[in-house]
Structures are given as structure tokens and as C-alpha cells.
Amino acid sequence: MRRKLYIFILFLMAFLSVGSVYAADTVEGKVYLHYYRFDQNYTNWDAWVWQNEPVSGEGSAHQFVDDTTPNEFNFGGKVAILDKNTQLNGSTKIGIIIRKGNWEQKDVDADRFITLDPAKSDEHFYFVEGDFAIGISLNDPNGPSRYAKFKTATFTNTTTISFTTTHEVTANELKIMENNVELSINIEGIELSDDKKSGKITLANPIDLGKSYVLSHQFSDNSEQAKIDISFDGLYNSDEFNDQFAYDGDLGAIYSASSTTFKVWAPISTNVVLNVYDSGTPQSLGGSNVKQTYQMIKKDKGIFEVTVAGDLHGKYYTYDVTNGSRINQDIVDPYAKSVGINGLRGMIVDFTRTNPEGWNNVNTTPNITNKTDAIIYELHVRDLTTHSSWNGTEANRGKWLGLIETGTKYEGLSTGFDHIKELGITHLQILPFFDYGNAIDETKQNDPTYNSFNWGYMPLNFNAIEGNYSANPYDGLVRINELKQVVKAYDEAGIKINMDVVYNHTGLSADSNFNLIVPGYYHRFTSTGAYSNGSGTGNETASERYMVRKFIVDSVMFWAEEYKLGGFRFDLMALHDVETMNELSEKLHQLNPNILIYGEPWTGGTSTLPESEQAGKQNIVNLDRVGAFNDDTRDGIKGSVFSSWMGGFVQGDFTTKNKVKYGITGGISHVDNAGYNVWHGNPGKIINYVTAHDNNTLHDKLYLSLEPINRLEDLEKISLQAHGLILTSQGIPFIHAGDEFLRSKELPDGKFDHNSYQSPDSVNQIQWNWKKEYQDHYKKFKKILDIRNEHAELRMASNETINQNLRFVFNNQKGVISYIIKNPNQNTTLLVIANANTTDLTAKLPAGNWKVELDTVGNLTTASKEIKLEATGFYILSIDKVLDHTDFESTMKESKNNLVPVVVASTTSVVAIGLGVVAFFVIKKKKGQ
């Protein structure tokens, strides 16, 4: 384990200095979060609170307890009490979500924020079930109301309304308003539940979907009528809704030099206003709020439209949208193709003015013939260049332009862009780079005390580039040109850019721009009305709905066409439906026959989308030219990613052999792996990998699984064996950046970070001194890549060819995976052998002049009738003749100098062998040695 003491010292100094600043400016005191529920049932409800300013922090749960505060503060419910200094660290702004259990339910599906006054001792804030408002005093007129109210009201079909309330209702007090006119004559019947807190209203005639509806009731405890806008949630999947509102035309800001036409899909809205700004930065962040407003006109299919004369290139825009009684202001257009600082305003762009010189020549030449020719390398923008050993231009660290800076070296070894070109990959997959402005404050980009790192899996504006990687995040045009420079430079190096996309959820839920425009349409919901949380982040998008599918397809096609991307990796792809993925694949392949489309064939939680419709494992065979990550072989090689101590084949668990063979054969039904549950079905659809950005790096996983069995000295050899199995498998190999020289994500306390999504650069960055330190590992890794690129038989494109030419040999030898791959066109045969045993073996070979292409543990270059295979070694041999699997024996022999293997259970073991006594001293290797 690489200990970096100086990092820890700097971290500690920074922590102490920040803490001292807070302490100097903060008064001792507490924050009281008063919470009121109408049913008085607070079981499992708590307040999830996190620090937001001056620095962001991790969230934690705070229990609600009996409220024993004086009457002047007591709300009649429960209270969570937080200490300003010890728990909130002197924060000036905190975020809060009131939730039930471990995210089973949120009271309000939105992040809410409270500004604290450091000069005050105690502060009280008030929350009521289902109410967005936050009160700052017991009787705050702008705070939440404890009066009886409607909780929900929804059209379940065009003649039925379902509703729930906090208190009992009486049928004769229920009123329905259609565009502010009472519908008393249209009510056919009212059914109430036994407790009279829910019911169903049946209408005599179908509603007009182009109008708005309000349900009201006069409760006994309230002098004013309680009102609620009746949502159309129950109609979104209906034929009636699709017939009236499904739209196939362009949306967004449609630019021309003489005018720009704005179109937004807002079918249930009664009014939409366009705001046009010169600045993409609000006044609160140093910009301007000066704007021109334009009334938009409602047209067919739920479209609001307006055309503004003049050349608007470079200007910014938002919408004010009225839904029922609520006006949502300054909403960013979901179709906005660039944005200003923190994604707060959309941008109008003439993309012809954003192209670097030579852009028309980009992506005109394919770099692969078959999908199996691809080698994918996964990278985060910041990771490549933030460490001091990168040795590039300071201004480019962590930025787009850092990805393409040439001439950088560490002690004579290439770093950064030159290193990637040196590897021999075909596709660079970049972690999400569409705008996730709510996860990172771009205004603090140059603040050395601010953590600007985030993986980016909480999308805000799907069609705009994240500003955190730009030299100027305030100007939405700069980032467009920078990304195009990156695409162009890699294309000239024979490498295509793949985009990691996250369409399965939105970073925000109820307060997402989608939901503020069309409430309830873009997400899935459970039967209780809560957001379905198959993503594990609070919501999931409803890709099966017409306009959600349209948005996903439109968005991906925009990225593919405008930025000339080489592929797309879909996060949690099983949350998308099969029809959406197949429609998308068809259009992308029409644009580029060589494009790569692949994703994670699982969800992040329980989804309301039926498994039969999910683009997950059970349906990969039904997807058209869409691939999926192979977690079977991943875990078969190194052990489960969810149990750090658990090993796989390379650490000695030989029961996983068939899982490894599944990846080697390209995810097809293979004669030598009969009976295996095949779910890819084609080598062009399987992404073989041993590690990715999620979970531990391979180095860290191996360390954690080898240390308990005293085998740390084998770590480098086992790493090469794991990568060797992946890079000689049929299908598409995938590499996590830095694994070629044993990348680690070590924390200051010496532990490893398995989920570094918002850990600082010091944890996530690639340290180029590793390339020097582990040069032998790197050279052998690179050699395996070279062999793959040189040998077409490692990249076969059809099931038939694989079954004809790939066969396993030495099949009865425990702890060994070995296979031959024939190339009849070249009259050659490759032999691959992985000896995962802790003992040496000798393998008898068919007679001939064998060339040892790779020996990861020794220096063999040739072989004839046999080859000695050292423990944990990985070998690739070649011969100029076509051999058959029947030419090989089924087992190997243990080498004569082997000792009886010993299972080491303690620091020092003494083992008696036969008549003699031999002492074996196994000294546990210390971390850092």
C-alpha cells in the first residue's frame, strides 16, 4: 500500500485551519428542525442534513424526538436538534431532506436549503408534511400550514379523479373547477373511503386535456377553502394523452442568423413566458438579471412557441411556466444545448461558429472494422492531469485542454495524452461530462480549498457540457470549442471518444426542470405516489413514455452528430426499456455503422418497470447491436465487488472457472462451456472487464483479498494474469485508466476508497510516478495490448468463427485456464495459459517451434515439447501451424522442484513433510513495503 504521509499532513492542516476559521466566526448554539405530520405517526422518519456552505459535506441522519421546547417554539410535532459547531461545523447554509427509513420515502421530493445566521445562538425552522415551505418562526405567514388540506388529486382516467386528504371530507363540500368555472353538473358520483380521508369522483363526461382543473373543499378548521390542482399523472400512459400531445418535431432554441424560434413541450401548462438574457450569470453570482420577456403562444400538441427576430447567438434564456396555481420561474429548457455558470440559464448557439480548424475532417475514417476490434479505456477528465507528476501546463490541469496537451513526461516517461496514444487503445470513454451543475459549484473552480471533483452521475442539463472542465465556465461557448478540440485531437490519433451517459434518472426530482414543466410525466412512480427509485438516487425516468423516449433519442443523436462521438455507455441501462434502446440503436447505426452502444445491464434498486421490458441481462439478446458489461467474468476472475476480501479464480477460487470461460468465449453458447447461462449471445455485445470506476481498483481489490492469505508478494503477477484473461478474451475489452500501472485509491488513513464519486483529486488522480515504479508491470500490460491488436484471432466477430477456432485445452488441470485460438488464414495457432496455482507446472506441448510471445513471471522466449509454467504466471505462445484441441493433453505435471503447498494461517508456520522436517518462515508483508 502506498502511504502518502505528506497528503495526510496537508489534509490535517487544512482541516484544522478551516475549523479554526469557523470557530472564530460562530456563536455556540443549536438548530431546531420542527416537523409536523397530520397523522402524528413519526415512526422511522428522520432529517437527512448536509453542509452546503461555505463548504459542501456528506449527509447524515438526525432523529426526530419529542418536542419539549417552550410554547413559543413548539409546533406540536417532533423536533431534530443539531449543534451548530460540533455537528454542522459552523455551516452558513445546510441542505435538508425529510425522509422515511433508508430512503423508502421522501416527505417532499426536493432538496431544500436553510440559510443560517452565524451571529445567532439558537435558530428554529418549521416543516409540515407534504408542504414545500419552510417557516422561520411558529406563525411565519410564508411558512407551512397545519390546516387541513388535500394531499393528492389525480385523474386516473378522463372521467375519474382519485384524491387523498389530511382530514375527513364531506361529499357536498367537494367542488371541481374547470378553467375557474365550477363543474357541478358534470359530477356523476362521489365515493368516500371509510375514514373519509380519500375518495373517487366520477364525471359524467370526459375532461378536456387542454384545460386545467382544481379540486376544493371547505374543511371545518379552515376559514378558506382548501384547493389543489388535479394532476394528469394517471393519464400520461393513456392513448388519449398520446393522441393529443405526442409531438415529433424539433424542440428547444432553433437558431438562424435572422431569428430564433423557441419551442417547449408543456401540454398541461396554461402560460409560458420566454426570458432572454445577455448574461449567463445571475446577479447573485456577479452577473446580471436584465432580461427581455416574450409571451409564448400555445399551439397543437402541447407546444408553446415564439420566434424572436435578430441574431441571438451567445445569448441566454429561461422559461417561466404556469401549471395550475403555481408559477415556476427561470426554468432551463431541457433541450438547451449549452448553459452559463452552474447550468442556471440555457444558451442560444450557432454551432458553426464553435468548430476548431479542420473539424470537417473529424470522424471521416473508421478506426475499427468490427466492434470486437475496439479497446475501451475509461477515464475521468480530472484524473489524467491533476497530479503534480503529470508535468503539463498549470492552467490545463483538470480541464478539457489538459486531455490533449502533448510533450508531458515524468522522469522520461510519457504522461497524459501521450501515454494514452502510446497504449494502443481505440476508444476513450469519459465519465459523464454533460452538465451536472447542482453537484459542483463552478464559481469556485479556482478556489484551492474547494473540492471540485465529482464523477458526474447527477445530471442537470443533459444536452450541455459541464463547465467545471472549461477554462471559462461563465461562457457557454468556450466549453463547446474545447470539447471539439479534444474529439479532433483524439480522432487524429486514431482514438474515438465515448460518452458515459446517465438518462436513467435526473439529478433533481420534483424540482428538476422536467418536472417543473410537466409535473409527474418524466419519472416513474410507485403505487403509493412516491418516486420509483430504481437508480438509488431518488428517482428514475420513464423511458417508455413517448416524449421521454423522444428526449433520450433526440439528446443522444445531438451528441453523436454535433460532437462526432464514437460511442455511448449507458449508466444503469436496465432502467431503460428495450424499445427505446432499439430505436436509439437503429438511428445511431444509420449515422455511424461502427458506433459503440453498451451499458450496465442492471438497476440501482427496485424499479416499477417490469423486468420483461428492461434492457437488462434477461433482454440483452433482444437488443439490436447494444452491448453490456460482463459482471459474470469480472467477479469470476477477481471475486465479488461487494465483498473486498473475497477472491476469484486468480486468487485461488477455482470454482469460478466457467464464469471466466464465459467471457473468454465472447459471451456465446460455446461447446466447451456447455450449459452456461448465455445472456449476451454475440461477441460484439459483450464488454469484458475486471474493474471500472465503481468499487475498488484492481490493485486495491487484490491487496484486500491477498493480504489475509499472506500473498501480497504475488499482487503484481496476479494483476497481470487478471488483465491477460480479459485482453485475450473474445468480445470488447474495457480498461480502467491507470490499472496498467497498478492504480490505487488510497485514503489518508491508509484504507482504500471503493466509492470515490466525490472524493478529492488526491484520492482519484492518476499518479504518474506509478508508471515509473511499476514499469515492469506496465511493459507487460502494454505487450498484451500489442498482441491483441496484432492478432485478428483475438477479435473474432461471429459466433460460428469462435466455436470453430477457440477451444480449451488442459481441461482437467486444476487451477489452470488454457485455450488455443486458430487462425487458418495465417496458418497459426495461439496458446494462452493462466496458471493460478501457487505451484509451478510443466505442460507438454505438441512438437514444433513455439514462440513465447508473453511470459509475465519469467523470461521465456521459445519452447518446443514442453514449457514450465511458474506459479501465478500468464503465458501467450504462438506456432506457425494450425493445431486442434485434441493435440493437447488434459492435464499438466507439477514441476519437480515444487514443495507440497501449504495453506498459511499464521505469521510463521512450521510444516513437517514426510520423514524430514523443513521450516518455512512466511513473514507477513507490511503495508508500504
Short mmCIF file of C-alpha atoms in Angstrom, two decimals, residues 545-848:
data_model
loop_
_atom_site.label_atom_id
_atom_site.label_comp_id
_atom_site.label_asym_id
_atom_site.label_seq_id
_atom_site.Cartn_x
_atom_site.Cartn_y
_atom_site.Cartn_z
CA ARG A 545 -43.36 7.23 -22.35
CA TYR A 546 -43.47 8.81 -25.78
CA MET A 547 -41.92 12.18 -25.01
CA VAL A 548 -39.33 10.79 -22.60
CA ARG A 549 -38.20 8.34 -25.27
CA LYS A 550 -38.14 11.19 -27.77
CA PHE A 551 -35.97 13.27 -25.46
CA ILE A 552 -33.45 10.47 -24.90
CA VAL A 553 -33.21 9.70 -28.62
CA ASP A 554 -33.02 13.39 -29.59
CA SER A 555 -30.37 14.06 -26.98
CA VAL A 556 -28.09 11.14 -27.85
CA MET A 557 -28.39 11.89 -31.57
CA PHE A 558 -27.43 15.52 -30.89
CA TRP A 559 -24.26 14.47 -29.07
CA ALA A 560 -23.39 11.90 -31.74
CA GLU A 561 -23.89 14.31 -34.64
CA GLU A 562 -22.62 17.62 -33.24
CA TYR A 563 -19.59 16.26 -31.39
CA LYS A 564 -18.88 13.27 -33.68
CA LEU A 565 -18.64 10.81 -30.81
CA GLY A 566 -17.63 7.19 -31.27
CA GLY A 567 -19.92 5.57 -28.74
CA PHE A 568 -22.14 5.74 -25.68
CA ARG A 569 -22.03 3.92 -22.36
CA PHE A 570 -25.46 3.83 -20.65
CA ASP A 571 -25.48 4.01 -16.88
CA LEU A 572 -27.96 1.57 -15.26
CA MET A 573 -29.25 0.60 -18.70
CA ALA A 574 -31.81 -1.84 -17.26
CA LEU A 575 -33.87 1.19 -16.21
CA HIS A 576 -34.47 1.87 -19.90
CA ASP A 577 -36.98 -0.16 -21.85
CA VAL A 578 -35.97 -2.41 -24.73
CA GLU A 579 -37.98 -0.45 -27.32
CA THR A 580 -36.20 2.80 -26.50
CA MET A 581 -32.74 1.24 -26.72
CA ASN A 582 -33.53 -0.47 -30.03
CA GLU A 583 -34.96 2.71 -31.58
CA LEU A 584 -31.86 4.57 -30.46
CA SER A 585 -29.54 1.89 -31.82
CA GLU A 586 -31.21 1.94 -35.21
CA LYS A 587 -30.79 5.70 -35.58
CA LEU A 588 -27.21 5.75 -34.28
CA HIS A 589 -26.14 2.97 -36.63
CA GLN A 590 -27.70 4.81 -39.55
CA LEU A 591 -25.45 7.72 -38.63
CA ASN A 592 -22.35 5.62 -37.93
CA PRO A 593 -22.27 1.85 -38.57
CA ASN A 594 -19.21 1.47 -36.31
CA ILE A 595 -20.65 3.29 -33.31
CA LEU A 596 -20.41 1.51 -29.94
CA ILE A 597 -23.52 1.30 -27.73
CA TYR A 598 -23.30 -0.53 -24.44
CA GLY A 599 -24.35 -0.21 -20.82
CA GLU A 600 -24.77 -1.60 -17.35
CA PRO A 601 -27.34 -4.42 -17.54
CA TRP A 602 -28.66 -3.82 -14.04
CA THR A 603 -30.55 -1.29 -11.92
CA GLY A 604 -29.52 0.52 -8.75
CA GLY A 605 -32.65 -0.52 -6.85
CA THR A 606 -36.18 -1.81 -7.31
CA SER A 607 -37.88 -0.39 -10.39
CA THR A 608 -41.54 -0.21 -11.36
CA LEU A 609 -40.56 -1.03 -14.97
CA PRO A 610 -41.40 -4.73 -15.46
CA GLU A 611 -38.33 -6.95 -15.90
CA SER A 612 -39.75 -8.18 -19.18
CA GLU A 613 -39.35 -4.66 -20.57
CA GLN A 614 -35.99 -3.77 -19.00
CA ALA A 615 -32.85 -3.51 -21.14
CA GLY A 616 -31.15 -5.74 -18.57
CA LYS A 617 -29.49 -9.15 -18.56
CA GLN A 618 -32.63 -11.04 -19.47
CA ASN A 619 -33.11 -8.92 -22.59
CA ILE A 620 -29.58 -8.24 -23.89
CA VAL A 621 -30.16 -10.91 -26.55
CA ASN A 622 -33.21 -8.91 -27.68
CA LEU A 623 -31.28 -5.67 -28.08
CA ASP A 624 -30.13 -4.71 -31.55
CA ARG A 625 -26.34 -4.11 -31.61
CA VAL A 626 -26.35 -2.94 -27.98
CA GLY A 627 -23.75 -4.46 -25.66
CA ALA A 628 -23.48 -4.91 -21.90
CA PHE A 629 -20.84 -5.16 -19.21
CA ASN A 630 -20.00 -8.74 -18.24
CA ASP A 631 -20.05 -8.90 -14.45
CA ASP A 632 -20.03 -12.71 -14.55
CA THR A 633 -16.43 -12.83 -15.71
CA ARG A 634 -15.46 -9.75 -13.71
CA ASP A 635 -16.39 -11.48 -10.46
CA GLY A 636 -15.23 -14.86 -11.72
CA ILE A 637 -11.70 -13.52 -12.19
CA LYS A 638 -11.22 -11.44 -9.04
CA GLY A 639 -14.19 -12.14 -6.72
CA SER A 640 -17.30 -10.18 -5.83
CA VAL A 641 -17.05 -6.41 -5.93
CA PHE A 642 -19.32 -6.27 -2.90
CA SER A 643 -17.01 -8.31 -0.65
CA SER A 644 -13.50 -6.88 -0.64
CA TRP A 645 -11.97 -9.97 0.98
CA MET A 646 -13.50 -12.44 -1.49
CA GLY A 647 -11.23 -13.77 -4.21
CA GLY A 648 -11.90 -15.22 -7.62
CA PHE A 649 -10.01 -17.54 -9.94
CA VAL A 650 -6.74 -15.60 -9.90
CA GLN A 651 -6.63 -15.61 -6.07
CA GLY A 652 -7.33 -19.34 -5.91
CA ASP A 653 -11.10 -19.89 -6.03
CA PHE A 654 -11.21 -22.31 -8.95
CA THR A 655 -14.98 -22.86 -8.67
CA THR A 656 -15.46 -19.72 -10.79
CA LYS A 657 -13.74 -21.20 -13.85
CA ASN A 658 -16.85 -21.37 -16.03
CA LYS A 659 -17.62 -17.69 -15.35
CA VAL A 660 -14.17 -16.83 -16.68
CA LYS A 661 -14.63 -19.10 -19.69
CA TYR A 662 -17.90 -17.31 -20.50
CA GLY A 663 -16.02 -14.07 -21.11
CA ILE A 664 -13.16 -15.77 -22.94
CA THR A 665 -15.61 -17.22 -25.47
CA GLY A 666 -17.23 -13.83 -26.07
CA GLY A 667 -20.50 -14.43 -24.21
CA ILE A 668 -21.80 -17.05 -26.63
CA SER A 669 -23.04 -20.62 -26.37
CA HIS A 670 -19.75 -22.50 -26.65
CA VAL A 671 -19.05 -26.19 -26.99
CA ASP A 672 -16.50 -26.09 -24.14
CA ASN A 673 -18.78 -24.26 -21.72
CA ALA A 674 -21.99 -26.17 -22.33
CA GLY A 675 -24.94 -25.41 -20.09
CA TYR A 676 -23.76 -21.95 -19.11
CA ASN A 677 -26.49 -19.31 -18.87
CA VAL A 678 -25.69 -17.29 -22.00
CA TRP A 679 -27.11 -13.76 -21.91
CA HIS A 680 -25.01 -11.77 -24.39
CA GLY A 681 -25.22 -14.08 -27.38
CA ASN A 682 -22.75 -12.27 -29.62
CA PRO A 683 -19.09 -11.21 -29.19
CA GLY A 684 -19.92 -7.69 -30.37
CA LYS A 685 -22.27 -7.28 -27.40
CA ILE A 686 -20.03 -8.33 -24.50
CA ILE A 687 -17.88 -5.81 -22.62
CA ASN A 688 -15.24 -7.81 -20.76
CA TYR A 689 -13.63 -6.07 -17.82
CA VAL A 690 -12.11 -6.74 -14.45
CA THR A 691 -12.53 -3.29 -12.91
CA ALA A 692 -14.05 0.14 -13.57
CA HIS A 693 -14.50 3.45 -11.75
CA ASP A 694 -17.03 1.82 -9.40
CA ASN A 695 -15.82 -0.22 -6.42
CA ASN A 696 -12.13 -0.87 -5.65
CA THR A 697 -9.43 -0.56 -8.28
CA LEU A 698 -7.91 -3.91 -9.20
CA HIS A 699 -4.78 -3.16 -7.14
CA ASP A 700 -6.87 -2.35 -4.09
CA LYS A 701 -9.18 -5.35 -4.53
CA LEU A 702 -6.19 -7.67 -4.86
CA TYR A 703 -4.50 -6.13 -1.84
CA LEU A 704 -7.60 -6.57 0.32
CA SER A 705 -8.12 -10.17 -0.79
CA LEU A 706 -4.46 -11.26 -0.78
CA GLU A 707 -3.35 -9.70 2.49
CA PRO A 708 -5.43 -12.08 4.68
CA ILE A 709 -3.80 -15.11 2.97
CA ASN A 710 -0.27 -13.67 3.08
CA ARG A 711 0.16 -13.42 -0.70
CA LEU A 712 0.85 -9.73 -1.24
CA GLU A 713 4.14 -10.61 -2.94
CA ASP A 714 2.05 -12.12 -5.77
CA LEU A 715 -0.06 -9.00 -6.35
CA GLU A 716 1.69 -7.74 -9.50
CA LYS A 717 1.75 -11.17 -11.11
CA ILE A 718 -1.91 -11.79 -10.30
CA SER A 719 -2.84 -8.36 -11.66
CA LEU A 720 -1.21 -9.21 -14.99
CA GLN A 721 -2.98 -12.58 -15.04
CA ALA A 722 -6.35 -10.89 -14.48
CA HIS A 723 -5.75 -8.35 -17.24
CA GLY A 724 -4.33 -11.04 -19.50
CA LEU A 725 -7.52 -13.07 -19.26
CA ILE A 726 -9.58 -10.01 -20.22
CA LEU A 727 -7.35 -8.82 -23.06
CA THR A 728 -7.18 -12.27 -24.70
CA SER A 729 -10.94 -12.85 -24.44
CA GLN A 730 -13.27 -12.59 -27.40
CA GLY A 731 -15.55 -9.57 -27.31
CA ILE A 732 -14.71 -5.97 -26.40
CA PRO A 733 -12.15 -5.38 -23.62
CA PHE A 734 -12.53 -2.49 -21.20
CA ILE A 735 -9.71 -0.96 -19.13
CA HIS A 736 -9.94 1.30 -16.09
CA ALA A 737 -7.41 4.12 -16.55
CA GLY A 738 -4.27 3.59 -14.50
CA ASP A 739 -4.72 -0.14 -14.00
CA GLU A 740 -1.84 -0.63 -16.41
CA PHE A 741 0.48 0.51 -13.58
CA LEU A 742 -1.50 -0.63 -10.53
CA ARG A 743 -3.60 2.45 -9.83
CA SER A 744 -4.78 2.80 -6.25
CA LYS A 745 -7.31 5.00 -4.46
CA GLU A 746 -5.75 5.25 -1.03
CA LEU A 747 -7.25 7.44 1.66
CA PRO A 748 -5.24 9.46 4.18
CA ASP A 749 -5.96 6.85 6.87
CA GLY A 750 -4.38 4.09 4.76
CA LYS A 751 -7.68 2.49 3.75
CA PHE A 752 -8.91 2.20 0.17
CA ASP A 753 -11.79 4.21 -1.29
CA HIS A 754 -14.30 1.93 -3.04
CA ASN A 755 -16.76 4.74 -3.89
CA SER A 756 -14.75 7.84 -4.74
CA TYR A 757 -17.59 9.70 -6.51
CA GLN A 758 -16.90 12.94 -4.67
CA SER A 759 -13.56 12.23 -3.01
CA PRO A 760 -10.88 14.84 -3.72
CA ASP A 761 -8.33 14.75 -6.51
CA SER A 762 -5.76 13.43 -4.05
CA VAL A 763 -7.70 10.14 -3.97
CA ASN A 764 -8.84 9.94 -7.60
CA GLN A 765 -5.93 11.33 -9.59
CA ILE A 766 -3.53 9.19 -11.61
CA GLN A 767 -0.03 9.48 -10.15
CA TRP A 768 2.45 9.19 -12.99
CA ASN A 769 5.25 8.11 -10.65
CA TRP A 770 3.38 4.79 -10.60
CA LYS A 771 4.33 4.30 -14.22
CA LYS A 772 7.98 4.55 -13.18
CA GLU A 773 7.55 2.48 -10.02
CA TYR A 774 5.68 -0.31 -11.80
CA GLN A 775 7.40 -0.10 -15.17
CA ASP A 776 7.75 -3.87 -15.48
CA HIS A 777 4.01 -4.33 -14.91
CA TYR A 778 3.25 -1.59 -17.41
CA LYS A 779 5.52 -3.04 -20.13
CA LYS A 780 3.92 -6.46 -19.85
CA PHE A 781 0.42 -4.98 -19.80
CA LYS A 782 1.29 -2.98 -22.92
CA LYS A 783 2.67 -6.14 -24.54
CA ILE A 784 -0.67 -7.92 -24.05
CA LEU A 785 -2.43 -4.96 -25.71
CA ASP A 786 0.01 -5.12 -28.62
CA ILE A 787 -0.62 -8.84 -29.05
CA ARG A 788 -4.35 -8.26 -29.13
CA ASN A 789 -4.01 -5.57 -31.79
CA GLU A 790 -1.66 -7.73 -33.87
CA HIS A 791 -3.72 -10.93 -33.82
CA ALA A 792 -7.11 -10.87 -35.52
CA GLU A 793 -7.97 -14.24 -33.97
CA LEU A 794 -8.31 -12.49 -30.60
CA ARG A 795 -11.03 -10.29 -32.10
CA MET A 796 -13.32 -12.72 -33.95
CA ALA A 797 -16.70 -11.21 -34.87
CA SER A 798 -19.04 -14.20 -35.24
CA ASN A 799 -20.26 -16.99 -33.01
CA GLU A 800 -19.51 -19.60 -35.67
CA THR A 801 -15.90 -18.48 -36.09
CA ILE A 802 -15.30 -18.53 -32.35
CA ASN A 803 -16.70 -22.04 -31.93
CA GLN A 804 -14.60 -23.25 -34.86
CA ASN A 805 -11.33 -21.70 -33.79
CA LEU A 806 -11.30 -21.32 -29.99
CA ARG A 807 -11.06 -24.45 -27.85
CA PHE A 808 -9.99 -25.03 -24.27
CA VAL A 809 -7.10 -27.37 -23.51
CA PHE A 810 -5.59 -28.99 -20.40
CA ASN A 811 -9.19 -29.04 -19.21
CA ASN A 812 -8.64 -31.37 -16.25
CA GLN A 813 -5.81 -29.40 -14.73
CA LYS A 814 -6.90 -27.71 -11.53
CA GLY A 815 -6.12 -24.02 -11.25
CA VAL A 816 -5.38 -23.58 -14.95
CA ILE A 817 -7.32 -21.92 -17.74
CA SER A 818 -5.82 -22.57 -21.14
CA TYR A 819 -7.12 -22.19 -24.65
CA ILE A 820 -5.98 -22.23 -28.24
CA ILE A 821 -7.15 -19.84 -30.94
CA LYS A 822 -6.58 -20.93 -34.51
CA ASN A 823 -6.07 -18.61 -37.47
CA PRO A 824 -6.45 -20.77 -40.59
CA ASN A 825 -5.88 -17.77 -42.87
CA GLN A 826 -2.40 -17.24 -41.42
CA ASN A 827 -1.77 -20.92 -40.65
CA THR A 828 -1.04 -20.10 -37.00
CA THR A 829 -2.26 -21.02 -33.53
CA LEU A 830 -2.13 -19.02 -30.32
CA LEU A 831 -1.94 -20.79 -26.97
CA VAL A 832 -2.95 -18.89 -23.84
CA ILE A 833 -2.22 -20.31 -20.38
CA ALA A 834 -3.08 -18.86 -16.96
CA ASN A 835 -1.61 -20.81 -14.05
CA ALA A 836 -3.43 -19.55 -10.97
CA ASN A 837 -1.86 -22.18 -8.72
CA THR A 838 0.75 -21.37 -6.11
CA THR A 839 2.89 -24.17 -7.56
CA ASP A 840 4.85 -24.47 -10.78
CA LEU A 841 3.60 -26.80 -13.51
CA THR A 842 5.06 -28.35 -16.62
CA ALA A 843 2.87 -28.55 -19.72
CA LYS A 844 3.60 -30.91 -22.60
CA LEU A 845 3.24 -29.19 -25.97
CA PRO A 846 2.64 -30.53 -29.46
CA ALA A 847 6.01 -30.71 -31.16
CA GLY A 848 7.13 -27.64 -33.05
#
